[in-house]
Structures are given as structure tokens and as C-alpha cells.
Short mmCIF file of C-alpha atoms and ligand atoms in Angstrom, two decimals:
data_model
loop_
_atom_site.label_atom_id
_atom_site.label_comp_id
_atom_site.label_asym_id
_atom_site.label_seq_id
_atom_site.Cartn_x
_atom_site.Cartn_y
_atom_site.Cartn_z
CA UNK A 51 2.35 18.07 22.40
CA UNK A 52 2.72 18.76 18.75
CA UNK A 53 0.31 16.68 16.53
CA UNK A 54 1.79 14.15 14.00
CA UNK A 55 2.26 15.47 10.47
CA UNK A 56 1.77 13.10 7.48
CA UNK A 57 3.32 13.86 4.26
CA UNK A 58 1.17 12.22 1.67
CA UNK A 59 0.00 12.36 -1.87
CA UNK A 60 -3.67 11.05 -2.82
CA UNK A 61 -3.82 7.45 -4.20
CA UNK A 62 -0.24 6.58 -3.19
CA UNK A 63 1.63 4.36 -0.67
CA UNK A 64 1.01 7.06 2.01
CA UNK A 65 -2.67 5.98 1.73
CA UNK A 66 -2.19 3.17 4.36
CA UNK A 67 -0.73 5.63 6.96
CA UNK A 68 -3.68 8.01 6.15
CA UNK A 69 -6.08 5.34 6.88
CA UNK A 70 -4.31 4.08 10.14
CA UNK A 71 -4.04 7.65 11.53
CA UNK A 72 -7.94 7.93 10.88
CA UNK A 73 -8.62 4.59 12.62
CA UNK A 74 -6.59 5.70 15.67
CA UNK A 75 -8.75 9.21 15.66
CA UNK A 76 -6.34 11.54 17.34
CA UNK A 77 -5.50 14.87 15.66
CA UNK A 78 -2.95 14.77 12.93
CA UNK A 79 -2.06 16.94 10.04
CA UNK A 80 -2.04 15.94 6.56
CA UNK A 81 0.31 17.72 3.99
CA UNK A 82 -0.01 17.01 0.48
CA UNK A 83 3.30 16.34 -1.68
CA UNK A 84 2.52 16.10 -5.40
CA UNK A 85 4.52 12.98 -7.08
CA UNK A 86 3.07 13.94 -10.47
CA UNK A 87 4.44 17.60 -10.15
CA UNK A 88 7.71 16.50 -8.87
CA UNK A 89 7.27 17.82 -5.45
CA UNK A 90 8.67 14.65 -4.00
CA UNK A 91 11.83 15.31 -5.70
CA UNK A 92 12.02 18.99 -4.73
CA UNK A 93 15.10 20.20 -2.67
CA UNK A 94 12.57 21.22 0.19
CA UNK A 95 10.98 18.07 0.08
CA UNK A 96 14.23 16.22 0.06
CA UNK A 97 15.40 18.14 3.13
CA UNK A 98 12.74 16.12 4.92
CA UNK A 99 13.39 12.77 3.12
CA UNK A 100 16.49 12.74 1.20
CA UNK A 101 14.95 9.43 -0.52
CA UNK A 102 12.35 11.78 -2.14
CA UNK A 103 9.43 9.33 -1.24
CA UNK A 104 6.13 9.74 0.62
CA UNK A 105 4.95 8.69 3.07
CA UNK A 106 6.78 10.57 5.73
CA UNK A 107 5.72 11.20 9.25
CA UNK A 108 6.82 14.01 11.49
CA UNK A 109 6.18 12.40 14.86
CA UNK A 110 6.69 15.99 16.44
CA UNK A 111 10.03 14.81 17.68
CA UNK A 112 11.48 12.61 14.77
CA UNK A 113 11.07 12.05 11.04
CA UNK A 114 10.19 8.59 10.11
CA UNK A 115 10.14 7.26 6.50
CA UNK A 116 9.16 4.03 4.84
CA UNK A 117 5.55 3.11 4.84
CA UNK A 118 5.96 -0.05 7.11
CA UNK A 119 8.15 1.55 9.55
CA UNK A 120 5.49 4.32 10.07
CA UNK A 121 2.61 1.98 10.19
CA UNK A 122 4.17 -0.18 12.88
CA UNK A 123 5.03 2.96 14.83
CA UNK A 124 1.44 4.19 14.66
CA UNK A 125 0.44 0.80 15.92
CA UNK A 126 2.87 0.43 18.70
CA UNK A 127 2.47 3.78 20.09
CA UNK A 128 -1.54 3.32 20.02
CA UNK A 129 -1.65 -0.26 21.33
CA UNK A 130 -5.24 0.22 22.66
CA UNK A 131 -6.37 0.47 18.92
CA UNK A 132 -5.12 -3.03 18.46
CA UNK A 133 -3.54 -2.69 14.65
CA UNK A 134 -0.83 -5.36 14.99
CA UNK A 135 -1.50 -8.52 16.73
CA UNK A 136 0.11 -9.36 20.29
CA UNK A 137 1.80 -12.71 19.56
CA UNK A 138 5.39 -13.26 18.07
CA UNK A 139 3.70 -15.07 15.21
CA UNK A 140 0.93 -12.43 14.55
CA UNK A 141 3.72 -9.64 14.36
CA UNK A 142 5.92 -11.73 12.08
CA UNK A 143 2.98 -12.48 9.78
CA UNK A 144 2.53 -8.66 9.84
CA UNK A 145 5.99 -7.99 8.86
CA UNK A 146 6.02 -10.88 6.22
CA UNK A 147 3.18 -9.03 4.32
CA UNK A 148 4.38 -5.41 4.74
CA UNK A 149 7.95 -6.41 3.69
CA UNK A 150 6.56 -8.41 0.65
CA UNK A 151 4.15 -5.63 -0.50
CA UNK A 152 7.13 -3.10 -0.30
CA UNK A 153 9.23 -5.36 -2.71
CA UNK A 154 6.17 -5.64 -5.00
CA UNK A 155 6.05 -1.77 -4.96
CA UNK A 156 9.80 -1.39 -5.54
CA UNK A 157 9.84 -4.12 -8.41
CA UNK A 158 6.75 -4.91 -10.61
CA UNK A 159 4.89 -1.81 -9.82
CA UNK A 160 7.80 0.43 -10.37
CA UNK A 161 8.92 -1.51 -13.58
CA UNK A 162 5.28 -1.22 -14.81
CA UNK A 163 4.74 2.64 -14.07
CA UNK A 164 8.36 3.90 -14.48
CA UNK A 165 10.36 1.48 -16.73
CA UNK A 166 12.51 4.44 -17.52
CA UNK A 167 14.00 4.03 -13.80
CA UNK A 168 15.13 0.46 -14.84
CA UNK A 169 17.12 1.05 -17.94
CA UNK A 170 18.84 3.49 -19.74
CA UNK A 171 18.05 2.38 -23.13
CA UNK A 172 14.83 3.72 -24.62
CA UNK A 173 14.00 0.67 -26.85
CA UNK A 174 14.34 -1.63 -23.69
CA UNK A 175 11.29 0.09 -21.67
CA UNK A 176 8.36 -1.65 -23.29
CA UNK A 177 9.86 -4.82 -22.54
CA UNK A 178 10.72 -3.90 -18.87
CA UNK A 179 7.06 -2.55 -18.56
CA UNK A 180 5.62 -5.86 -19.94
CA UNK A 181 7.78 -7.87 -17.48
CA UNK A 182 6.71 -5.73 -14.74
CA UNK A 183 3.03 -6.33 -15.62
CA UNK A 184 3.79 -10.14 -15.74
CA UNK A 185 5.42 -10.14 -12.57
CA UNK A 186 2.56 -7.83 -10.85
CA UNK A 187 -0.01 -10.25 -11.99
CA UNK A 188 1.74 -13.30 -10.50
CA UNK A 189 2.18 -11.37 -7.22
CA UNK A 190 -1.45 -10.34 -7.17
CA UNK A 191 -2.59 -13.83 -7.68
CA UNK A 192 -0.35 -14.80 -4.66
CA UNK A 193 -1.92 -12.11 -2.83
CA UNK A 194 -5.40 -13.37 -3.51
CA UNK A 195 -4.67 -16.97 -2.73
CA UNK A 196 -3.57 -15.61 0.81
CA UNK A 197 -6.79 -13.92 1.24
CA UNK A 198 -9.16 -17.13 0.68
CA UNK A 199 -11.05 -17.74 3.60
CA UNK A 200 -9.82 -14.82 5.58
CA UNK A 201 -11.66 -11.77 6.86
CA UNK A 202 -8.33 -9.50 6.99
CA UNK A 203 -4.99 -10.22 5.85
CA UNK A 204 -3.90 -11.57 9.39
CA UNK A 205 -7.06 -13.53 9.79
CA UNK A 206 -9.47 -12.44 12.41
CA UNK A 207 -7.28 -9.27 13.23
CA UNK A 208 -7.73 -6.24 11.03
CA UNK A 209 -4.17 -4.82 10.98
CA UNK A 210 -1.84 -2.01 9.50
CA UNK A 211 -1.71 -4.75 6.50
CA UNK A 212 -5.04 -4.21 5.22
CA UNK A 213 -5.15 -0.51 3.97
CA UNK A 214 -1.68 -1.45 2.53
CA UNK A 215 -3.39 -4.18 0.63
CA UNK A 216 -6.24 -1.61 -0.43
CA UNK A 217 -3.92 0.67 -1.98
CA UNK A 218 -2.43 -2.12 -4.13
CA UNK A 219 -5.71 -3.11 -5.20
CA UNK A 220 -6.62 0.39 -6.19
CA UNK A 221 -3.56 0.41 -8.30
CA UNK A 222 -4.67 -2.91 -9.89
CA UNK A 223 -7.68 -1.08 -11.21
CA UNK A 224 -5.75 2.06 -12.16
CA UNK A 225 -3.33 0.18 -14.19
CA UNK A 226 -6.21 -1.67 -15.88
CA UNK A 227 -5.54 -4.98 -14.50
CA UNK A 228 -8.76 -7.17 -14.48
CA UNK A 229 -9.08 -7.17 -10.63
CA UNK A 230 -12.27 -9.30 -10.91
CA UNK A 231 -10.11 -12.44 -11.49
CA UNK A 232 -8.97 -12.06 -7.75
CA UNK A 233 -12.29 -12.77 -5.95
CA UNK A 234 -10.84 -13.13 -2.36
CA UNK A 235 -9.25 -9.75 -2.90
CA UNK A 236 -12.35 -7.96 -4.27
CA UNK A 237 -14.34 -9.34 -1.09
CA UNK A 238 -11.41 -7.91 1.01
CA UNK A 239 -11.53 -4.56 -0.62
CA UNK A 240 -15.42 -4.41 -0.32
CA UNK A 241 -14.91 -5.15 3.39
CA UNK A 242 -12.11 -2.57 3.64
CA UNK A 243 -14.84 0.25 2.02
CA UNK A 244 -17.31 -0.51 4.62
CA UNK A 245 -14.87 0.86 7.38
CA UNK A 246 -15.60 4.45 8.48
CA UNK A 247 -11.82 5.12 8.62
CA UNK A 248 -11.44 3.99 5.21
CA UNK A 249 -14.39 5.90 3.88
CA UNK A 250 -12.78 9.03 5.75
CA UNK A 251 -9.60 8.76 4.10
CA UNK A 252 -10.84 7.98 0.42
CA UNK A 253 -12.83 11.20 0.88
CA UNK A 254 -9.91 12.95 2.24
CA UNK A 255 -7.84 12.05 -0.97
CA UNK A 256 -10.68 12.31 -2.99
CA UNK A 257 -9.98 9.04 -4.70
CA UNK A 258 -11.79 5.84 -5.36
CA UNK A 259 -10.50 2.34 -5.28
CA UNK A 260 -12.41 1.06 -8.39
N1 GSH B 441 9.86 2.28 0.32
C1 GSH B 441 9.13 3.23 0.11
C2 GSH B 441 8.58 3.62 -1.07
C3 GSH B 441 7.36 4.51 -1.22
C4 GSH B 441 7.02 5.10 -2.45
O1 GSH B 441 7.67 4.48 -3.61
N2 GSH B 441 6.55 6.26 -2.70
C5 GSH B 441 6.25 6.67 -4.06
C6 GSH B 441 4.75 6.86 -4.30
S1 GSH B 441 3.85 5.28 -4.11
C7 GSH B 441 6.79 7.90 -4.09
O2 GSH B 441 6.90 8.74 -3.00
N3 GSH B 441 7.58 8.47 -5.34
C8 GSH B 441 7.78 9.83 -5.40
C9 GSH B 441 9.09 9.75 -6.52
O3 GSH B 441 9.49 8.73 -7.02
O4 GSH B 441 9.19 10.81 -6.90
C10 GSH B 441 7.86 2.86 1.07
O5 GSH B 441 7.54 1.72 1.23
O6 GSH B 441 7.38 4.06 1.92
#
């Protein structure tokens, strides 16, 4: 059987899939596609994912795109790793999180990082960026509230949601938001950093969350 291939870029959304593949502990191949250098928009990569986005998982028989789809696929094909809960409510809560996080990426994060993708008018870009930051802080405060009194995003059960939260936490620091105001999330990030698979993925991507 062919090993799965993860197309990823260090410090990007693909980090969550990288952590989960590492948690699972089976062989996989990690292929870097640089967002900064525009490799995600290259014709070669667009033959793999016409959307021009990472992560992409080549399962050996199919190409999967979208972080959440990849994460659920990895969890469901490796049930012994218990990376999503068994109960209907547990799964639904996981979907609630991953869906919400993906809208935050497509909305406020995008507006802050790439305002030019939201307006054709150059003079409007600073306003888009500013609104993106404002919305990002609102969303981050909600995430922090949700983590109050919880070890993991889904309570006692570590899941595919947790590494997704960690990459959003890293972006907060990278975008110079004051992440210390989000105390519950800081504790979550520190708990995450103690997991060997997280340490291994951070080392493999040569990134820090701080
Ligand atoms: N909806 C996708 C979005 C993924 C996404 O936005 N990836 C960004 C990096 S964080 C990307 O590949 N950007 C490349 C580009 O826009 O050229 C998902 O959740 O996987």
C-alpha cells in the first residue's frame, strides 16, 4: 500500500493535518508547497488542487482537499487513535469547531493578511485590514471563552480540533495580537506543546507558536 502524501506549507493551515498524521504514527510523505513563493498558485500544483490551497492529502487512491475533510478522514480511518469522539454530539461538536475555524480563516484572517483579495480599490485595503483585525479579535475572544475550564476543545477528549486551534494561536502571535489576553487559550497552547507529536510537527516545519 502507498503511503499517504501531505502537501503542506510550514506554519499554515496544513499544520493541523501534519500534527494528526504524526499522532497516528504511520509512515507518510510530507511535500512542501510554498505559499509565499506562489507555488500554491502554480499550474503544477493546481493540477493537484485546482483551488490552489494547502493542505492536500493524497490518500494513495484519492486526492482530498480542505483541512477539515482531511482531518476527519485521518481520524475515521484510524479509529484506534480516538481523534474524534464516538457520540453523535461529540462528532457534531467537532464539526461545529472545524466549520467555525474555517470561516474565521476565510473571513477575518484573510481580510487581515490579504486585504487585496477583498477589494479592487487600493485605498479601501487598510479599512478591510482593520475590520479583519477587529473581527479576528472578536472571534479569538469567543474561542478563549469556549476553552474556559476545558482541557481540550471537546472537553476531556483530545481531537483533530486541538491542532487546528494551535495554528490559529500561532497566527495570533505572528500577527502581533496580544495573545496573553486569551488566558484559557494560552494554557491550551502550552498543553499542546507538551505533546510529542506537536513537538515533532513543530520541529519538522521549523516553526514556533510564540
Ligand atoms: N478552506 C481551506 C483553506 C486553506 C487555506 O486557506 N490555505 C492557505 C494557507 S493557510 C493557502 O493554501 N493559501 C495559498 C494561496 O492562497 O495561494 C481549508 O480549510 O483547508
